PDB file of C-alpha atoms in Angstrom:
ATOM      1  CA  UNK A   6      -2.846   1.392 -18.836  1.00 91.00           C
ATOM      2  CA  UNK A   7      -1.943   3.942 -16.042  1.00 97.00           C
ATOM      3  CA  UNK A   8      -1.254   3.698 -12.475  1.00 98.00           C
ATOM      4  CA  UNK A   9      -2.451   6.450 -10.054  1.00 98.00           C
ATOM      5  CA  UNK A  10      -1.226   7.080  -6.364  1.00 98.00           C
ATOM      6  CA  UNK A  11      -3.212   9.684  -5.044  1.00 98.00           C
ATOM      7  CA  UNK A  12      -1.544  11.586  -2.035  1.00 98.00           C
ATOM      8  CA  UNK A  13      -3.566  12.916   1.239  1.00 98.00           C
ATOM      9  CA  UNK A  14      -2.933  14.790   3.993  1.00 98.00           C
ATOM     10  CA  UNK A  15      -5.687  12.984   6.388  1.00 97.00           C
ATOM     11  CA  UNK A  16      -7.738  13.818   8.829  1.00 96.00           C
ATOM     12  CA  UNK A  17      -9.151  12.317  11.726  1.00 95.00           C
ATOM     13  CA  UNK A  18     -12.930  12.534  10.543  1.00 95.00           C
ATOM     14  CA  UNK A  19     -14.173  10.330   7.231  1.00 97.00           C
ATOM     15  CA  UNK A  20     -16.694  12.922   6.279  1.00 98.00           C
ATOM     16  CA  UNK A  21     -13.726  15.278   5.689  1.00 97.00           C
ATOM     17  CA  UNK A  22     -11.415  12.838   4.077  1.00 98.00           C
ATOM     18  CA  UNK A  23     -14.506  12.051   1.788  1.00 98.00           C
ATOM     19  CA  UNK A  24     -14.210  15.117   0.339  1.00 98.00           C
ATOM     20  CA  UNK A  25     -10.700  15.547  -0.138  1.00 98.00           C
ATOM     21  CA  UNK A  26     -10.560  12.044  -1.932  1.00 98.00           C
ATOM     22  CA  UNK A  27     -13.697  12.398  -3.608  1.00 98.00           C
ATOM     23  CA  UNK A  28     -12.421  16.036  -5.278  1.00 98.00           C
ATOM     24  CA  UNK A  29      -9.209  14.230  -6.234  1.00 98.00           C
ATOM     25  CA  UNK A  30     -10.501  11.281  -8.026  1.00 98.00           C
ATOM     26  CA  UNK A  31     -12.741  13.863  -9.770  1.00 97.00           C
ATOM     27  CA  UNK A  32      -8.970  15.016 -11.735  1.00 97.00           C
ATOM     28  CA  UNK A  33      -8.626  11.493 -13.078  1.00 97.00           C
ATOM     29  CA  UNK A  34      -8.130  11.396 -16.881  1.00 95.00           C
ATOM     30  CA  UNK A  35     -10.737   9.694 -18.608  1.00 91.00           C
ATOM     31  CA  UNK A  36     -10.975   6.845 -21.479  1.00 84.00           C
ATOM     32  CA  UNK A  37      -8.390   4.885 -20.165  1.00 87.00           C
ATOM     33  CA  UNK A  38      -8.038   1.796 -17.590  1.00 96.00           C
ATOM     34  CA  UNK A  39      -6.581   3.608 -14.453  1.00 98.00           C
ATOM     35  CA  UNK A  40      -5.690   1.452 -10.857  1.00 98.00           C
ATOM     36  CA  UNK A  41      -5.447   3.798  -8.593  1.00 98.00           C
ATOM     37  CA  UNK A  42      -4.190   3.770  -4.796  1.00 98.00           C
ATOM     38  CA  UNK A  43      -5.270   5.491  -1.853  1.00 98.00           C
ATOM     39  CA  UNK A  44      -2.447   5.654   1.041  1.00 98.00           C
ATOM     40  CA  UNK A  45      -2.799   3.891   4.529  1.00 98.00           C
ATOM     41  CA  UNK A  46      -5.274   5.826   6.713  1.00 97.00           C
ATOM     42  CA  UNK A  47      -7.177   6.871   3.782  1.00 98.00           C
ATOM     43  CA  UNK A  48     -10.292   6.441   6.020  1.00 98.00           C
ATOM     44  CA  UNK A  49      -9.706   7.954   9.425  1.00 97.00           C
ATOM     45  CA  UNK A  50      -5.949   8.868   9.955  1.00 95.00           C
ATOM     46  CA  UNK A  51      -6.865   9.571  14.573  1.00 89.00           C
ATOM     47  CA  UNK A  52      -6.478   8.377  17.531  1.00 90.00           C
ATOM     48  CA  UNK A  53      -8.772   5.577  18.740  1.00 92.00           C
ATOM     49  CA  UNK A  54     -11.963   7.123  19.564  1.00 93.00           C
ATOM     50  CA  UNK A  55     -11.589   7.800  15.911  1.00 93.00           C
ATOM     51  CA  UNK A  56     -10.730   4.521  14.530  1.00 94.00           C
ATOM     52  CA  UNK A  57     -13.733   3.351  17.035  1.00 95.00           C
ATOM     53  CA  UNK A  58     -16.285   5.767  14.805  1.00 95.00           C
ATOM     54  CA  UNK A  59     -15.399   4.736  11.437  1.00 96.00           C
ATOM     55  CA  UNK A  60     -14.358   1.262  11.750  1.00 98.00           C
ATOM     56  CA  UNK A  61     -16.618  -1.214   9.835  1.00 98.00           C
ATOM     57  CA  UNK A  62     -16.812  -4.994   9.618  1.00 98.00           C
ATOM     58  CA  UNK A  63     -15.298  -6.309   6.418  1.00 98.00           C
ATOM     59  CA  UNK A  64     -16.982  -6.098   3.090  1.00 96.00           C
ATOM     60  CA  UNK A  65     -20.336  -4.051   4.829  1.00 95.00           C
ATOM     61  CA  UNK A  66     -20.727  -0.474   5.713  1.00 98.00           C
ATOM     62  CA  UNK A  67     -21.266   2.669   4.531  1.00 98.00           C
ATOM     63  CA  UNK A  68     -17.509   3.732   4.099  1.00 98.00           C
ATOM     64  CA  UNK A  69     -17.477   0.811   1.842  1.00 98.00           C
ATOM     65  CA  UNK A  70     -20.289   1.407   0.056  1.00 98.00           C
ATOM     66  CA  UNK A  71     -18.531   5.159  -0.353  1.00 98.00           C
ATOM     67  CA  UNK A  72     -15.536   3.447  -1.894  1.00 98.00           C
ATOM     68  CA  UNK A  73     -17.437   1.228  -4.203  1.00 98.00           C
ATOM     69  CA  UNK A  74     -18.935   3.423  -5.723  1.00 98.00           C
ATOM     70  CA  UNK A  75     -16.120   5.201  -6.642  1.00 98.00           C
ATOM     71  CA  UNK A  76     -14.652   2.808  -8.116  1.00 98.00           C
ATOM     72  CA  UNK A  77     -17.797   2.049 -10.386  1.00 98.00           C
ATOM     73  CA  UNK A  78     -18.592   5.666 -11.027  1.00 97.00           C
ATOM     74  CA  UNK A  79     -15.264   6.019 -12.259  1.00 97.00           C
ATOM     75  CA  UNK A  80     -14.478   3.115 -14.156  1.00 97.00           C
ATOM     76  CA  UNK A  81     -11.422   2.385 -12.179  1.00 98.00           C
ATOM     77  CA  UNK A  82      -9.486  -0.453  -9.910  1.00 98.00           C
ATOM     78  CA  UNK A  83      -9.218   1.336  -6.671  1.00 98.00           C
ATOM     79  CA  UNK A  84      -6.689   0.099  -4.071  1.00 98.00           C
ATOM     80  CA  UNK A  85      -8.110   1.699  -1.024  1.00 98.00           C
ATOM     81  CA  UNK A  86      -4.482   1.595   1.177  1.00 98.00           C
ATOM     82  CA  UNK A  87      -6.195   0.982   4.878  1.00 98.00           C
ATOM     83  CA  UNK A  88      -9.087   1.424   6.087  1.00 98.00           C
ATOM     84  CA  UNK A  89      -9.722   0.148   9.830  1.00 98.00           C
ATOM     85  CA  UNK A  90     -12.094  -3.200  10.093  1.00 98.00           C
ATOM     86  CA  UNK A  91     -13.863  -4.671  13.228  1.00 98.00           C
ATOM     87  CA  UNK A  92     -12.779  -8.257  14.290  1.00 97.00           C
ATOM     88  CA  UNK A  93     -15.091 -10.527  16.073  1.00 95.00           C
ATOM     89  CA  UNK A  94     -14.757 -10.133  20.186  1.00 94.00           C
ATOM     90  CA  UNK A  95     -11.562  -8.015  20.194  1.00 96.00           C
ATOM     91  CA  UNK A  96     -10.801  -4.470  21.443  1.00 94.00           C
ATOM     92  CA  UNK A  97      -8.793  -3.964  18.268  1.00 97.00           C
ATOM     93  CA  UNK A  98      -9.169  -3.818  14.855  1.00 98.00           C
ATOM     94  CA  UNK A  99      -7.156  -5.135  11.588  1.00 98.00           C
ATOM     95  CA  UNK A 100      -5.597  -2.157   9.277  1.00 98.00           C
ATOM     96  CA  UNK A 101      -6.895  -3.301   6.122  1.00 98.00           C
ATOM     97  CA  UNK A 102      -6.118  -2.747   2.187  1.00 98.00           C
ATOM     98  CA  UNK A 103      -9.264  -3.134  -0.135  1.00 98.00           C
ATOM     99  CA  UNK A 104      -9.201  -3.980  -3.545  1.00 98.00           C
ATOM    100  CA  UNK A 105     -12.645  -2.751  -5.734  1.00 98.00           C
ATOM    101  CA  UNK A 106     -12.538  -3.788  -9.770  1.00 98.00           C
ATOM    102  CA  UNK A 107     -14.210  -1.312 -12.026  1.00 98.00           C
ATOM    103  CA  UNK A 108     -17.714  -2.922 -11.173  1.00 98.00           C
ATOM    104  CA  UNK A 109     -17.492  -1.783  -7.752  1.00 98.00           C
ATOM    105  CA  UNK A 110     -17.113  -5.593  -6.314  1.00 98.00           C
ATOM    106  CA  UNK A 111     -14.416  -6.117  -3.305  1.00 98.00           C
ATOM    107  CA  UNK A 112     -12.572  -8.539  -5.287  1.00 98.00           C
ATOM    108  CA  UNK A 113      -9.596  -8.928  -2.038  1.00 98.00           C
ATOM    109  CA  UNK A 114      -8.713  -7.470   0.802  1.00 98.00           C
ATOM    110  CA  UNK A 115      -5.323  -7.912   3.092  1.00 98.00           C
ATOM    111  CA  UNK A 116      -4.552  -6.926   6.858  1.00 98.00           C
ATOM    112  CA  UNK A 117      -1.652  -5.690   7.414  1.00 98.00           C
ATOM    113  CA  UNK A 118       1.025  -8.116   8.628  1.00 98.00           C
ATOM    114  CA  UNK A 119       3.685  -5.877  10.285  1.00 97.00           C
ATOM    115  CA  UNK A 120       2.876  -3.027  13.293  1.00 97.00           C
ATOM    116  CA  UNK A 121       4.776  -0.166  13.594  1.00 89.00           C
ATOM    117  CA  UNK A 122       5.801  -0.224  17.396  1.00 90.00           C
ATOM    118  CA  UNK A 123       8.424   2.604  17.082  1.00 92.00           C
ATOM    119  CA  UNK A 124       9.960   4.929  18.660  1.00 86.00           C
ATOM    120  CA  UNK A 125      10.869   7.664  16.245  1.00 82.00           C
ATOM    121  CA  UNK A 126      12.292  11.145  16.597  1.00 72.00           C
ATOM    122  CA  UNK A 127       9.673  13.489  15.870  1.00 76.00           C
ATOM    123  CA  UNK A 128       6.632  15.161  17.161  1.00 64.00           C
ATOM    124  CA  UNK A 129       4.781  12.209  18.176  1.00 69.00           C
ATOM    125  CA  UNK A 130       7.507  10.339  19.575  1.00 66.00           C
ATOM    126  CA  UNK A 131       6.133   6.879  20.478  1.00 82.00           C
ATOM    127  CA  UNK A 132       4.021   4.614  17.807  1.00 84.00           C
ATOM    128  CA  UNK A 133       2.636   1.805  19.202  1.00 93.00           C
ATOM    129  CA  UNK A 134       0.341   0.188  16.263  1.00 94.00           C
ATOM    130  CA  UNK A 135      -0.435  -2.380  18.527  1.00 94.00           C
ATOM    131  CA  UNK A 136      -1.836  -0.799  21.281  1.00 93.00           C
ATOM    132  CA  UNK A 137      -4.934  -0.211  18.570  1.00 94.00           C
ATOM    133  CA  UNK A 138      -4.313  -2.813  15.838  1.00 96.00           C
ATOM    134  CA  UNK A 139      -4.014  -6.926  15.908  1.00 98.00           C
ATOM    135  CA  UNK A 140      -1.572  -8.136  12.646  1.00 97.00           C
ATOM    136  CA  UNK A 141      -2.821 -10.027   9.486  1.00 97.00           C
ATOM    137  CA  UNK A 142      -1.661 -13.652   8.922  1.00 96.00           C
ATOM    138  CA  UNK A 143      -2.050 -13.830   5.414  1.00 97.00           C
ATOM    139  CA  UNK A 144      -0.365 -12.805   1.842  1.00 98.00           C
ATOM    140  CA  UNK A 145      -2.597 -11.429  -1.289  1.00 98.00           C
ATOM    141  CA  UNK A 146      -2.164 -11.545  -4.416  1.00 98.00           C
ATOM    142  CA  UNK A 147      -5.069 -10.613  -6.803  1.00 98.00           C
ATOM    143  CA  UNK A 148      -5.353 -10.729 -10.611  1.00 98.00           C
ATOM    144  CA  UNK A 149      -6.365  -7.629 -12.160  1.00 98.00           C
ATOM    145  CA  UNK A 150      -6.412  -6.274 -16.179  1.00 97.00           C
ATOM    146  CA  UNK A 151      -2.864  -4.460 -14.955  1.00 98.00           C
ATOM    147  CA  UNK A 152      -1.215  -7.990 -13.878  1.00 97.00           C
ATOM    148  CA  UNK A 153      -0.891  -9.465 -10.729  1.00 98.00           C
ATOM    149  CA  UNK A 154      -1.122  -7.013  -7.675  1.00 98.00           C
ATOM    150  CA  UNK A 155       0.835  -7.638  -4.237  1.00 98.00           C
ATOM    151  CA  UNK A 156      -0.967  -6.125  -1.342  1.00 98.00           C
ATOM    152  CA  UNK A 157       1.449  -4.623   1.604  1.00 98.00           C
ATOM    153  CA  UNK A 158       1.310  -1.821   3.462  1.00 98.00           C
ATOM    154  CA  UNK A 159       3.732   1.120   4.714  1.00 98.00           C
ATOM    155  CA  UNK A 160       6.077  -0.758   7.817  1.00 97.00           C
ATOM    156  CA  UNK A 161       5.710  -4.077   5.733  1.00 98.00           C
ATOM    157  CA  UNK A 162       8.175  -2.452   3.478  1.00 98.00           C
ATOM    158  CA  UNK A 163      11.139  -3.168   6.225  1.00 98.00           C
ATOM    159  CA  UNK A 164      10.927  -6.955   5.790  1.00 98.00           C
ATOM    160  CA  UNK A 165      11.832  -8.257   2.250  1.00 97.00           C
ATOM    161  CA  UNK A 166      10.873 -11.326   2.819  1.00 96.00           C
ATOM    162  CA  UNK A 167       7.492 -10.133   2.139  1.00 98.00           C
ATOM    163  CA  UNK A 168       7.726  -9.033  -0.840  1.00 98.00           C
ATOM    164  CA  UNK A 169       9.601 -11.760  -2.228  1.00 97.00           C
ATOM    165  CA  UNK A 170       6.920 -14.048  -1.396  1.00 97.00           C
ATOM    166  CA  UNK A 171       4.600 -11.690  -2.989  1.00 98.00           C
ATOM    167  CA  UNK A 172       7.177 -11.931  -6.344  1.00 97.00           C
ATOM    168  CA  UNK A 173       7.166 -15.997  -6.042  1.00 96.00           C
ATOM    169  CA  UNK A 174       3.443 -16.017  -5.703  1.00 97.00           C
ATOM    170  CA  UNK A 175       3.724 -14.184  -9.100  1.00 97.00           C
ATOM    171  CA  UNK A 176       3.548 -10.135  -8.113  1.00 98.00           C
ATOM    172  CA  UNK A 177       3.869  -7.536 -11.162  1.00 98.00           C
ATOM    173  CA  UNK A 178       2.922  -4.761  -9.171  1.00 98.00           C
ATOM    174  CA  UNK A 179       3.875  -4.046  -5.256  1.00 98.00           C
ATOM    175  CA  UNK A 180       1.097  -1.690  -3.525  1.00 98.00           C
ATOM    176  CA  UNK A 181       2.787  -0.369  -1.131  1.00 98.00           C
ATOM    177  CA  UNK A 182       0.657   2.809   0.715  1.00 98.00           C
ATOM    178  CA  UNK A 183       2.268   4.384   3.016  1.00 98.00           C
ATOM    179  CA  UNK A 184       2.038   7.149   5.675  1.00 97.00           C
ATOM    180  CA  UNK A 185       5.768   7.206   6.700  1.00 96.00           C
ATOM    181  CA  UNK A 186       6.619   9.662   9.107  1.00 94.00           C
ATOM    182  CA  UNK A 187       8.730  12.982   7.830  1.00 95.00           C
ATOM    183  CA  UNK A 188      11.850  11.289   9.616  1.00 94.00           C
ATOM    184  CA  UNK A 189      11.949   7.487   8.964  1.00 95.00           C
ATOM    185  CA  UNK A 190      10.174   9.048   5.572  1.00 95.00           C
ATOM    186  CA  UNK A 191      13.352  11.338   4.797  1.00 95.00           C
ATOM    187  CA  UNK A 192      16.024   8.620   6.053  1.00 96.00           C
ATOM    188  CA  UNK A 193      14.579   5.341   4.233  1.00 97.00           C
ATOM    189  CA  UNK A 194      11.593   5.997   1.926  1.00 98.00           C
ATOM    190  CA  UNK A 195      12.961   6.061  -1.440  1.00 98.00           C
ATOM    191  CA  UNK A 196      15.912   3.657  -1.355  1.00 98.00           C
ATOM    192  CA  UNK A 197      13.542   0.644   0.206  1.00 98.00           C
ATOM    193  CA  UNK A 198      10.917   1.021  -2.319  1.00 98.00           C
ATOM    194  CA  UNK A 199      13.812   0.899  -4.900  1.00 98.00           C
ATOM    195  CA  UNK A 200      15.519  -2.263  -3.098  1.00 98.00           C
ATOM    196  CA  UNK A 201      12.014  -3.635  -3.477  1.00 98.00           C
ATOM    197  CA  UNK A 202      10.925  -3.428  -7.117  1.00 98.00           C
ATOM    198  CA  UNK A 203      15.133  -3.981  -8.078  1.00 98.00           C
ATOM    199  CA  UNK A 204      15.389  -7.031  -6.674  1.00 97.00           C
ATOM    200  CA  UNK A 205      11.566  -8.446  -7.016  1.00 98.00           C
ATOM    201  CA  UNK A 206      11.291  -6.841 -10.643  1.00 98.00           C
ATOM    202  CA  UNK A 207       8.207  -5.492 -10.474  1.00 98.00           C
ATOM    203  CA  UNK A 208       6.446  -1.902 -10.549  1.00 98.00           C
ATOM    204  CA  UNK A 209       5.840  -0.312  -7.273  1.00 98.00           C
ATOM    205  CA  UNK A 210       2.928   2.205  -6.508  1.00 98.00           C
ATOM    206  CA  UNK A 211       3.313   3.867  -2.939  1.00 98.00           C
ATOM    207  CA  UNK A 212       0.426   6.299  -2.600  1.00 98.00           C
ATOM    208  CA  UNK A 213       1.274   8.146   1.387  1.00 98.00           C
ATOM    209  CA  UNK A 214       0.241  10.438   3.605  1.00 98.00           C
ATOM    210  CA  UNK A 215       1.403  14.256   3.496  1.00 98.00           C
ATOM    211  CA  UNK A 216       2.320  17.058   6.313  1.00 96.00           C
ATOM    212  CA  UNK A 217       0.830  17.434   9.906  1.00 93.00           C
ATOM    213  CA  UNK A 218      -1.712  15.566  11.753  1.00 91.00           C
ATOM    214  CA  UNK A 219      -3.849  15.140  14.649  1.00 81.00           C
ATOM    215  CA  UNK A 220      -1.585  14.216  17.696  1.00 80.00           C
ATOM    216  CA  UNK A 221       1.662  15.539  16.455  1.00 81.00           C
ATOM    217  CA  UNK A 222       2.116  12.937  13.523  1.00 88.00           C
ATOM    218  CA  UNK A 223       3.902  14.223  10.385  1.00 93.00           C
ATOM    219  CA  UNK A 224       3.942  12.006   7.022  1.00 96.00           C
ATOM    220  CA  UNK A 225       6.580  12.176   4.140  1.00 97.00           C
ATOM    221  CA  UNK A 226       4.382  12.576   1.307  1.00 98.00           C
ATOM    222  CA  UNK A 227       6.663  11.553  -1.874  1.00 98.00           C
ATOM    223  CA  UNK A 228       4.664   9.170  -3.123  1.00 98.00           C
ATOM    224  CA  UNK A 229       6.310   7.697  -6.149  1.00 98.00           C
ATOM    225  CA  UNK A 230       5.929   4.807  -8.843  1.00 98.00           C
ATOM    226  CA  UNK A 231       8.808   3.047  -9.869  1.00 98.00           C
ATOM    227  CA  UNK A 232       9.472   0.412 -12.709  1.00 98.00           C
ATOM    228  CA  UNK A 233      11.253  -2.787 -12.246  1.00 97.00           C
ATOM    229  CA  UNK A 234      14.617  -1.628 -12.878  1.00 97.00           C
ATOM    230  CA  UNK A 235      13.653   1.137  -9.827  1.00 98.00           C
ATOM    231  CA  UNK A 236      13.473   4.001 -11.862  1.00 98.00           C
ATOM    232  CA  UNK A 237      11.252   6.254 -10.710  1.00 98.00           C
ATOM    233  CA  UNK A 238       7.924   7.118 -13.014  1.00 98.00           C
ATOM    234  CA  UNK A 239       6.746   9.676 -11.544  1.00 98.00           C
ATOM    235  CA  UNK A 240       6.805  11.222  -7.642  1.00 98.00           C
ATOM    236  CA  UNK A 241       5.184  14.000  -5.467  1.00 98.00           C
ATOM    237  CA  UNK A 242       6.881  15.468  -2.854  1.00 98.00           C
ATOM    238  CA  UNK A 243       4.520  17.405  -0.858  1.00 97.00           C
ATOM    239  CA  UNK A 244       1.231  18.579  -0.892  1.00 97.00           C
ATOM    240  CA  UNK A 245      -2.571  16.717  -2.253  1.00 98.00           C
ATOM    241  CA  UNK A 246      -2.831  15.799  -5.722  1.00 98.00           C
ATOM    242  CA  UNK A 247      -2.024  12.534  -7.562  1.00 98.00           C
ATOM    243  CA  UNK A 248       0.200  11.468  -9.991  1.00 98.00           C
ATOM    244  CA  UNK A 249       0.643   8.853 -13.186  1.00 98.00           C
ATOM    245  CA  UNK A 250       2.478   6.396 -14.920  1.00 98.00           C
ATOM    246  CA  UNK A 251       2.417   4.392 -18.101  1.00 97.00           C
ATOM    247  CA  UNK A 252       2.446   0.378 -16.950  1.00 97.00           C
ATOM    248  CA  UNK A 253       5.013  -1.370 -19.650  1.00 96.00           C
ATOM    249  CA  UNK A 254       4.236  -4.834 -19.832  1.00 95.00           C
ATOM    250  CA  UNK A 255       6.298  -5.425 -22.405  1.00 96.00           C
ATOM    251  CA  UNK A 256       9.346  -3.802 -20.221  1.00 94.00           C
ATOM    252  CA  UNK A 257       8.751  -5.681 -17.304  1.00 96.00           C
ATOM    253  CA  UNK A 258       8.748  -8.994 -19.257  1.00 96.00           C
ATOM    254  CA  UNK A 259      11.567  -7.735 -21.086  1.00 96.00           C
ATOM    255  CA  UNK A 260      13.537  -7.135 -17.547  1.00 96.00           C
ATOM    256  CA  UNK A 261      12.923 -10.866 -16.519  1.00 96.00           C
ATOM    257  CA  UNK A 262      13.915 -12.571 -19.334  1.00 96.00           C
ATOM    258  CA  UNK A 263      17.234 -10.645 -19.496  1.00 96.00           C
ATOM    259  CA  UNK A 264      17.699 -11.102 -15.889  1.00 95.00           C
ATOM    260  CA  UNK A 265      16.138 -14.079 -14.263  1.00 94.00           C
ATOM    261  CA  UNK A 266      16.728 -13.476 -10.968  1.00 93.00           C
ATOM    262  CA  UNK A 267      13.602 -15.057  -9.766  1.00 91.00           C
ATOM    263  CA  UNK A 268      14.710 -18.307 -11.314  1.00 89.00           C
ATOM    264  CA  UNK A 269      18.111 -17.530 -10.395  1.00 91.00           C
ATOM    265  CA  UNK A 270      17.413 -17.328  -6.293  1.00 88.00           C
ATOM    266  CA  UNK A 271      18.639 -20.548  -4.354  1.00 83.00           C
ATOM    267  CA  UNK A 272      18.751 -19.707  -0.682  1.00 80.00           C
ATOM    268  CA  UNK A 273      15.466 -21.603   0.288  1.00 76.00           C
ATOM    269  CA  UNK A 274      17.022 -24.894  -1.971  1.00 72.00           C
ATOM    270  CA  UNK A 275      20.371 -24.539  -0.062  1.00 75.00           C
ATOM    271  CA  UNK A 276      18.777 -24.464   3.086  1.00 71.00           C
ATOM    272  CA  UNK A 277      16.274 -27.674   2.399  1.00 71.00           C
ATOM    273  CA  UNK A 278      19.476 -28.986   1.547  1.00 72.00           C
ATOM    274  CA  UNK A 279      21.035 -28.648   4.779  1.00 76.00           C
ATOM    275  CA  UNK A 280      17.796 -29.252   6.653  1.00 68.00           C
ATOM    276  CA  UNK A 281      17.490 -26.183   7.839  1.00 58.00           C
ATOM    277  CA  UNK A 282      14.122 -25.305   6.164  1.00 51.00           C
TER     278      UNK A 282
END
């Protein structure tokens, strides 16, 4: 079995980003069971007259149907990182990861739970995720043939206490797509996603955004897979293309007998004990 992160440099126009992605899944191998993941923004990566064209109501739509059929034409699980969904009587919309099995079925979906309302050193200057975007309220996990998949996406990655939830809810994989910009990227990329699979255990796949965009945003790129000890599997720096890694059940399983660490946590007891939780 082989994870995929695919890596983008979006646009603010689905039609183009179509064709980028569409090119790029055509270089998957073949004959094996792939999951793949698409970064955040893999849809429309614009302002919000943008977001306001190609945003769709969950689980209908022709951006959907786009990314089902991928997913059946290839034979693949396809972790679409976010794609922007409508939400009944609001102004905004949820940023939202989509899960599609090898069938082409939406088998989950998760909005993402943390807005990046930055300020941040770069061409853009102020990110305000909010102005455009309303948060999630919920946690997925989804089975799949790889193990158990924990949905998050790209400023999610700042608050452990995510992830860890993901972990006791019984996470083997972290998706974590990303479009980081080049400076929070450069800073903080690498050693959270390592924090994150060290201390949960578990592979992470962090498909992201590359180079310049539309209104002076610039992405990191490196997107990376790392195993549960937080080696990194494979990475790519810069540039569009994709990259792969062998998933070692039998290494990950290994990893949490020898260290139990999930068995091992007490904080939450200690504070029930103190009746503080």
């Amino acid at each position: 079995m082989e994870l995929v992160a695919i890596q983008l440099n979006g646009a603010a126009d689905w039609p183009v980003n179509k064709e980028k992605l569409a090119g790029l899944l055509e270089q998957l191998p073949v004959g094996r069971p792939l999951l793949v993941q698409l970064p955040e923004n893999a849809v429309v990566f614009g302002n919000r007259d943008a977001v306001r064209r190609w945003a769709e109501p969950l689980g209908s739509g022709p951006v959907q149907d786009t990314l089902s059929g991928w997913a059946r034409e290839f034979g693949i699980w396809l972790v679409v990182g976010s794609m922007p969904t409508l939400i009944d009587g609001s102004e905004r919309w949820h940023s939202t990861c989509l899960v599609y099995d090898d069938q082409g079925r939406q088998v989950a979906h998760y909005h993402k739970l943390h807005l990046f309302d930055v300020d941040v050193a770069d061409g853009h200057g102020r990110y305000r995720e909010s102005d455009s975007y309303a948060p999630g309220n919920d946690l997925c996990v989804v089975d799949s043939p790889f193990g158990r998949l924990g949905l998050s996406i790209c400023y999610d990655l700042r608050f452990p206490e995510l992830y860890r939830a993901l972990r006791e809810r019984g996470a083997d994989i972290l998706m974590v797509p990303s479009a980081f910009t080049r400076v929070t990227g450069q800073a903080h990329w690498l050693p959270l996603l390592q924090a994150r699979a060290i201390e949960n255990q578990c592979y992470v796949l962090a498909a992201a955004q590359f180079g310049e965009h539309a209104g002076g945003r610039q992405t990191w790129g490196h997107s990376i897979i790392l195993d549960p000890w937080g080696e990194i599997c494979a990475c790519l720096p810069r540039g569009e293309g994709l990259i792969l890694a062998s998933l070692d059940r039998q290494r990950l399983d290994s990893l949490r007998r020898q260290m139990p660490v999930a068995q091992h946590a007490r904080l939450r007891a200690v504070w029930r004990d103190n009746n503080e939780y």
